[in-house]
Coordinates of C-alpha atoms and ligand atoms in Angstrom, one line a residue:
M1 CA -53.5 206.6 152.6
E2 CA -54.9 207.8 155.9
E3 CA -52.9 210.9 156.0
T4 CA -53.7 211.7 152.4
I5 CA -57.4 211.4 153.1
R6 CA -57.0 213.9 155.8
C7 CA -57.7 216.3 152.8
P8 CA -61.3 215.6 152.9
Y9 CA -61.8 216.1 149.2
T10 CA -61.4 212.5 147.9
G11 CA -61.2 213.8 144.3
V12 CA -57.9 215.5 145.1
S13 CA -56.1 212.5 146.4
W14 CA -57.5 210.1 143.9
G15 CA -56.8 212.7 141.2
L16 CA -53.1 212.7 142.3
G17 CA -52.5 209.0 142.8
G18 CA -55.7 207.0 142.2
G19 CA -54.7 205.6 138.9
N20 CA -51.1 204.7 139.5
S21 CA -51.8 203.1 142.8
I22 CA -54.1 200.4 141.3
G23 CA -52.7 200.5 137.6
C24 CA -49.0 199.8 138.5
P25 CA -49.1 196.9 141.0
P26 CA -49.7 194.3 138.3
I27 CA -46.5 195.5 136.6
L28 CA -44.6 195.6 139.9
N29 CA -45.7 192.2 141.0
F30 CA -46.1 190.2 137.7
G31 CA -44.3 192.3 135.0
T32 CA -41.1 191.4 133.3
E33 CA -37.9 193.2 134.2
E34 CA -38.1 195.1 130.8
Q35 CA -41.7 196.2 131.6
K36 CA -40.7 197.4 135.1
M37 CA -37.7 199.3 133.8
E38 CA -39.7 200.8 130.9
Y39 CA -42.5 202.2 133.0
L40 CA -42.0 202.3 136.7
P41 CA -39.1 204.8 136.9
R42 CA -41.1 207.2 134.8
V43 CA -44.1 206.7 136.9
H44 CA -41.9 207.4 140.0
S45 CA -40.6 210.6 138.5
G46 CA -44.1 211.8 137.5
E47 CA -43.3 211.7 133.8
I48 CA -46.1 209.2 133.0
R49 CA -49.3 208.0 134.6
F50 CA -51.2 204.8 134.7
C51 CA -54.8 203.8 135.4
L52 CA -56.5 200.6 135.7
G53 CA -59.2 199.4 133.3
I54 CA -61.3 196.5 134.6
T55 CA -64.9 197.6 134.7
E56 CA -67.0 197.7 131.5
P57 CA -70.5 198.9 130.7
E58 CA -71.7 195.4 130.9
A59 CA -69.4 194.0 133.6
G60 CA -68.6 195.5 137.0
S61 CA -69.0 193.2 140.0
D62 CA -68.8 190.2 137.6
V63 CA -65.2 190.7 136.5
A64 CA -65.2 187.3 134.7
G65 CA -67.9 188.6 132.4
I66 CA -65.7 191.3 130.7
R67 CA -66.3 191.5 126.9
S68 CA -63.4 193.6 125.6
T69 CA -61.3 191.5 123.3
A70 CA -57.6 191.2 122.3
V71 CA -57.0 189.1 119.2
L72 CA -53.4 188.2 118.4
S73 CA -52.3 189.3 114.9
A74 CA -51.4 186.7 112.3
D75 CA -47.7 187.5 112.6
K76 CA -48.0 187.3 116.5
T77 CA -46.5 190.7 117.0
H78 CA -49.4 192.6 118.4
Y79 CA -53.0 192.3 119.7
I80 CA -56.0 194.1 118.2
V81 CA -58.1 195.4 121.1
N82 CA -61.7 196.3 120.9
G83 CA -64.2 197.2 123.7
A84 CA -64.9 199.8 126.4
K85 CA -64.0 200.6 129.9
K86 CA -66.1 202.6 132.3
W87 CA -65.4 204.8 135.4
I88 CA -61.7 204.5 134.9
T89 CA -60.1 206.8 137.6
N90 CA -57.5 209.2 136.2
G91 CA -58.3 207.8 132.6
L92 CA -58.5 211.4 131.2
W93 CA -54.8 212.3 131.8
S94 CA -53.1 208.8 132.1
D95 CA -50.6 207.7 129.5
Y96 CA -51.4 204.0 129.9
V97 CA -54.2 201.8 131.1
T98 CA -53.5 198.4 132.6
T99 CA -56.5 196.7 130.9
A100 CA -58.4 193.4 131.4
V101 CA -59.1 191.9 128.0
R102 CA -60.6 188.6 126.7
T103 CA -57.9 186.6 124.9
G104 CA -59.6 183.1 125.4
R105 CA -62.7 181.3 126.4
P106 CA -65.6 182.8 128.4
G107 CA -65.1 183.0 132.2
I108 CA -62.0 183.6 134.4
E109 CA -59.8 181.4 132.3
G110 CA -59.8 183.6 129.2
I111 CA -58.7 186.9 130.6
S112 CA -55.4 188.6 130.2
L113 CA -53.9 192.0 131.3
L114 CA -52.5 194.3 128.7
I115 CA -50.6 197.7 129.0
V116 CA -52.6 199.8 126.5
P117 CA -51.1 203.1 125.4
L118 CA -53.8 205.8 125.6
N119 CA -52.4 207.8 122.8
A120 CA -52.7 204.9 120.3
P121 CA -55.0 205.3 117.3
G122 CA -58.5 203.9 118.1
V123 CA -58.6 205.0 121.7
T124 CA -61.3 207.6 122.7
R125 CA -61.8 209.1 126.1
R126 CA -64.5 211.2 127.7
R127 CA -65.3 212.3 131.2
I128 CA -68.0 210.6 133.2
Q129 CA -70.1 213.0 135.2
N130 CA -70.3 211.6 138.7
S131 CA -72.0 213.2 141.8
G132 CA -68.6 213.4 143.6
L133 CA -64.8 212.9 143.1
Y134 CA -64.8 215.4 140.2
A135 CA -61.0 215.8 140.4
S136 CA -60.4 212.1 140.1
G137 CA -61.1 212.2 136.3
S138 CA -63.6 209.3 136.0
T139 CA -63.5 208.2 132.3
Y140 CA -65.1 206.2 129.7
I141 CA -62.5 204.7 127.5
G142 CA -63.5 203.4 124.0
L143 CA -61.1 200.9 122.3
S144 CA -61.5 200.4 118.6
D145 CA -59.0 198.2 116.8
V146 CA -56.2 199.4 119.0
K147 CA -52.9 197.9 118.2
V148 CA -50.9 196.8 121.2
P149 CA -47.5 195.1 121.0
V150 CA -47.3 191.6 122.5
R151 CA -44.5 192.7 124.8
N152 CA -47.3 194.7 126.7
L153 CA -48.9 191.5 128.0
I154 CA -48.5 191.3 131.8
G155 CA -47.9 187.7 133.0
K156 CA -49.1 184.9 130.8
E157 CA -52.0 184.9 128.3
N158 CA -55.3 183.9 129.8
E159 CA -53.9 184.1 133.4
G160 CA -54.9 187.7 134.1
F161 CA -57.7 187.0 136.5
K162 CA -55.5 186.0 139.3
I163 CA -53.5 189.2 138.7
I164 CA -56.6 191.2 139.0
M165 CA -57.7 189.4 142.1
S166 CA -54.2 190.0 143.7
N167 CA -54.8 193.8 143.2
F168 CA -58.0 193.8 145.2
N169 CA -56.7 193.1 148.8
P170 CA -54.6 196.2 149.0
E171 CA -57.2 198.3 147.2
R172 CA -59.9 197.0 149.8
L173 CA -57.5 197.9 152.6
S174 CA -57.0 201.3 151.4
L175 CA -60.7 201.9 150.8
A176 CA -61.3 200.7 154.4
V177 CA -58.7 203.0 155.8
G178 CA -60.0 205.9 153.7
S179 CA -63.6 205.3 154.8
L180 CA -62.6 205.4 158.4
R181 CA -60.5 208.6 158.0
L182 CA -63.5 210.3 156.3
A183 CA -65.8 209.1 159.1
R184 CA -63.6 210.7 161.5
T185 CA -63.6 213.9 159.6
C186 CA -67.5 213.9 159.5
Y187 CA -67.4 213.3 163.3
E188 CA -64.8 216.1 163.9
E189 CA -66.7 218.6 161.9
A190 CA -70.0 217.7 163.5
W191 CA -68.4 217.8 167.0
R192 CA -67.1 221.3 166.5
H193 CA -70.5 222.5 165.2
A194 CA -72.4 220.8 168.1
L195 CA -70.3 222.7 170.6
T196 CA -70.8 226.1 169.1
R197 CA -74.3 226.0 167.5
K198 CA -77.0 227.2 169.9
T199 CA -80.7 226.3 169.8
F200 CA -83.3 227.0 172.4
G201 CA -80.6 228.9 174.4
N202 CA -78.2 225.9 174.6
S203 CA -75.4 224.3 172.6
L204 CA -76.5 221.3 170.5
M205 CA -74.2 219.2 172.6
A206 CA -76.2 220.1 175.7
N207 CA -78.8 217.6 174.4
Q208 CA -78.7 214.0 175.2
V209 CA -80.0 212.9 171.9
I210 CA -77.2 214.7 170.1
R211 CA -74.5 213.2 172.5
A212 CA -76.0 209.8 171.7
K213 CA -75.1 210.4 168.1
F214 CA -71.5 210.9 169.0
A215 CA -71.5 207.8 171.2
N216 CA -72.8 205.8 168.4
M217 CA -70.2 207.2 166.0
T218 CA -67.3 206.7 168.4
R219 CA -68.2 203.1 169.0
A220 CA -68.5 202.4 165.3
I221 CA -65.3 204.1 164.3
E222 CA -63.1 202.9 167.0
S223 CA -64.1 199.2 166.8
C224 CA -63.8 199.1 163.0
R225 CA -60.5 200.9 163.2
A226 CA -59.1 198.5 165.7
W227 CA -60.2 195.6 163.5
V228 CA -58.4 197.1 160.5
E229 CA -55.1 197.6 162.6
Q230 CA -55.4 194.0 163.6
I231 CA -55.6 192.8 160.0
V232 CA -52.7 195.1 159.0
Y233 CA -50.6 193.5 161.8
Q234 CA -51.5 190.0 160.6
M235 CA -50.6 191.1 157.0
Q236 CA -47.2 192.3 158.2
H237 CA -46.3 189.4 160.4
Q238 CA -47.9 186.2 158.9
K239 CA -46.0 184.2 156.4
D240 CA -47.5 184.3 152.9
A241 CA -50.3 186.6 154.1
A242 CA -51.1 187.9 150.6
N243 CA -52.3 184.4 149.6
D244 CA -54.3 183.5 152.8
P245 CA -58.1 183.4 152.0
Q246 CA -58.7 184.1 155.7
I247 CA -57.0 187.5 155.3
G248 CA -58.7 188.1 152.0
A249 CA -62.1 187.3 153.8
K250 CA -61.3 189.7 156.6
L251 CA -60.3 192.5 154.3
A252 CA -63.5 192.1 152.2
L253 CA -65.7 192.3 155.4
A254 CA -63.7 195.1 157.0
K255 CA -64.1 197.1 153.8
V256 CA -67.8 196.6 153.9
Q257 CA -68.0 197.5 157.6
A258 CA -65.8 200.6 157.2
G259 CA -68.1 201.8 154.3
K260 CA -71.2 201.3 156.6
V261 CA -69.5 203.3 159.3
L262 CA -68.7 206.1 156.9
E263 CA -72.3 206.2 155.6
M264 CA -73.7 206.3 159.2
C265 CA -71.3 209.0 160.4
C266 CA -71.8 211.1 157.4
R267 CA -75.5 210.9 157.8
E268 CA -75.3 211.7 161.5
A269 CA -72.9 214.5 160.9
Q270 CA -75.2 216.0 158.2
Q271 CA -78.1 215.8 160.8
V272 CA -76.1 217.7 163.4
F273 CA -75.4 220.4 160.8
G274 CA -79.1 220.7 159.9
G275 CA -79.6 222.7 156.7
L276 CA -75.8 223.4 156.5
G277 CA -75.3 219.7 156.0
M278 CA -76.4 220.1 152.4
S279 CA -75.0 223.3 151.6
K280 CA -71.8 223.6 149.5
E281 CA -70.9 226.7 151.3
G282 CA -70.6 227.4 155.0
K283 CA -69.7 225.3 158.0
G284 CA -71.1 222.0 156.6
H285 CA -69.5 222.1 153.3
I286 CA -66.9 219.4 154.0
V287 CA -69.5 217.0 155.2
E288 CA -71.7 217.8 152.2
Q289 CA -68.8 217.0 149.9
I290 CA -68.1 213.7 151.7
S291 CA -71.8 212.8 151.3
R292 CA -71.4 213.0 147.5
D293 CA -68.0 211.2 147.5
L294 CA -68.7 208.4 149.8
R295 CA -70.6 206.1 147.4
V296 CA -67.4 205.1 145.7
Y297 CA -66.0 203.7 149.0
V298 CA -69.1 201.5 149.2
V299 CA -69.3 200.4 145.6
G300 CA -65.6 200.6 144.4
G301 CA -63.2 197.7 144.8
G302 CA -66.0 195.3 145.2
S303 CA -69.5 196.3 146.3
E304 CA -71.1 195.5 149.6
E305 CA -73.3 192.6 148.5
I306 CA -70.5 191.0 146.6
L307 CA -67.8 191.4 149.3
D308 CA -70.1 190.1 152.1
D309 CA -70.7 186.9 150.1
L310 CA -67.1 186.7 149.1
G311 CA -65.9 187.0 152.7
I312 CA -68.0 184.1 153.9
R313 CA -67.1 182.0 150.8
L314 CA -63.4 182.6 151.4
M315 CA -63.9 181.5 155.1
L316 CA -65.6 178.3 154.0
S317 CA -62.7 177.6 151.5
K318 CA -60.4 176.8 154.3
L319 CA -62.7 174.4 156.1
Ligands
LIG1 C1 -66.0 206.9 141.1 C2 -65.7 205.6 140.6 C3 -64.3 205.2 140.3 C4 -64.0 203.9 139.8 N1 -62.7 203.7 139.4 C5 -62.5 202.5 138.7 C6 -61.3 202.3 138.1 O1 -60.3 203.1 138.2 N2 -61.0 201.1 137.4 C7 -62.1 200.1 137.3 O2 -61.8 199.2 136.6 N3 -63.3 200.4 137.8 C8 -63.6 201.5 138.5 N4 -64.8 201.8 139.0 C9 -65.8 200.7 138.9 C10 -66.3 200.0 140.1 O3 -65.2 199.1 140.4 C11 -67.6 199.3 139.9 O4 -68.5 200.4 139.9 C12 -67.9 198.2 140.9 O5 -67.0 197.1 140.7 C13 -69.3 197.8 140.8 O6 -69.6 197.4 139.5 P1 -71.0 198.1 138.7 O7 -71.0 199.5 139.1 O8 -71.0 197.6 137.4 O9 -72.2 197.4 139.6 P2 -73.0 196.1 139.2 O10 -72.0 194.9 139.1 O11 -73.9 196.3 138.1 O12 -73.8 195.8 140.5 C14 -74.9 196.7 140.9 C15 -75.2 196.4 142.4 O13 -75.8 195.2 142.5 C16 -75.1 194.4 143.4 N5 -74.9 193.1 142.9 C17 -74.4 192.7 141.7 N6 -74.4 191.4 141.5 C18 -75.0 190.9 142.6 C19 -75.4 189.6 143.0 N7 -75.1 188.5 142.3 N8 -76.0 189.3 144.2 C20 -76.3 190.4 145.0 N9 -76.0 191.7 144.6 C21 -75.3 192.0 143.4 C22 -73.7 195.0 143.6 O14 -73.2 194.8 144.9 C23 -74.0 196.5 143.3 O15 -74.3 197.1 144.5 C24 -65.1 203.0 139.7 C25 -66.4 203.3 140.0 C26 -66.7 204.6 140.5 C27 -68.1 204.9 140.8

């Protein structure tokens, strides 16, 4: 993830793999052998693509509040799916969406995950115009009486919530890593500019107040990066790490912190660039692009307010 995000245009890397990387793990980790063999080799060869459809117009942070429904047909051979999904990365050109639907009672106990073919009758798609990440293909997916075979159910009916939650830890780690890589890019671009841009007869870097900005960014990036490395080490070496609430807590809080570091570094880099920091052309254009892309790092995969609280609740859960 870190190397991919060295291409500072997040839309490009998300456009290439953003859907598969969150849409396929439920099949990989909870799917039947038949489902794995039907889809994953073709994803691997690039023949087909997946995206993940959790968020809805009326339910984002509150995943348990999703309203899209899947009703089993009388002959129990298929579900009839109705509803809508919003901001679905890669939705425009994916072949399947791993979709959260309501099959049971309200709340977390009535949610299932279905593989919905996006070429099925009743599916509509349109691009959502966001400020950044254009190449990621953010999509509004409409589902109107879409027939989905029962064999496309991932895991058991009404047990989809835990599958959705299991997807979040890796996603949060990847968002944290991406945020810190982009923060470094902002730093690097601004550093180069501060050395070469002259004002009042001197380079920008000759001013203490400018050097202080770099000190601030260095402290923030390096300490957060070290924390993320530590969490990754723990994930690799601790038994049953994937189910440890303490690791989930750290990932939630580290993702928030990395997002804050990115916001701060992007702001400071734009400041070092002056007017160039908001120009789509010229030396500041990379930082300007990051300033439009970064919101998704702060909001996606669980927004700041939600994750801060989740982190502390997970910590308390082990007391
Ligand atoms: C570019 C982009 C790509 C995305 N890709 C996907 C994708 O591929 N698949 C997918 O399923 N979703 C995707 N999303 C959706 C994303 O996961 C949601 O935007 C996110 O979960 C937040 O939901 P929301 O936007 O509905 O915000 P809301 O839930 O409406 O929340 C709005 C704000 O209020 C805060 N808030 C909400 N409730 C509380 C509370 N109780 N207390 C305090 N604060 C609160 C939140 O932190 C947030 O900042 C994408 C979004 C974007 C912008």
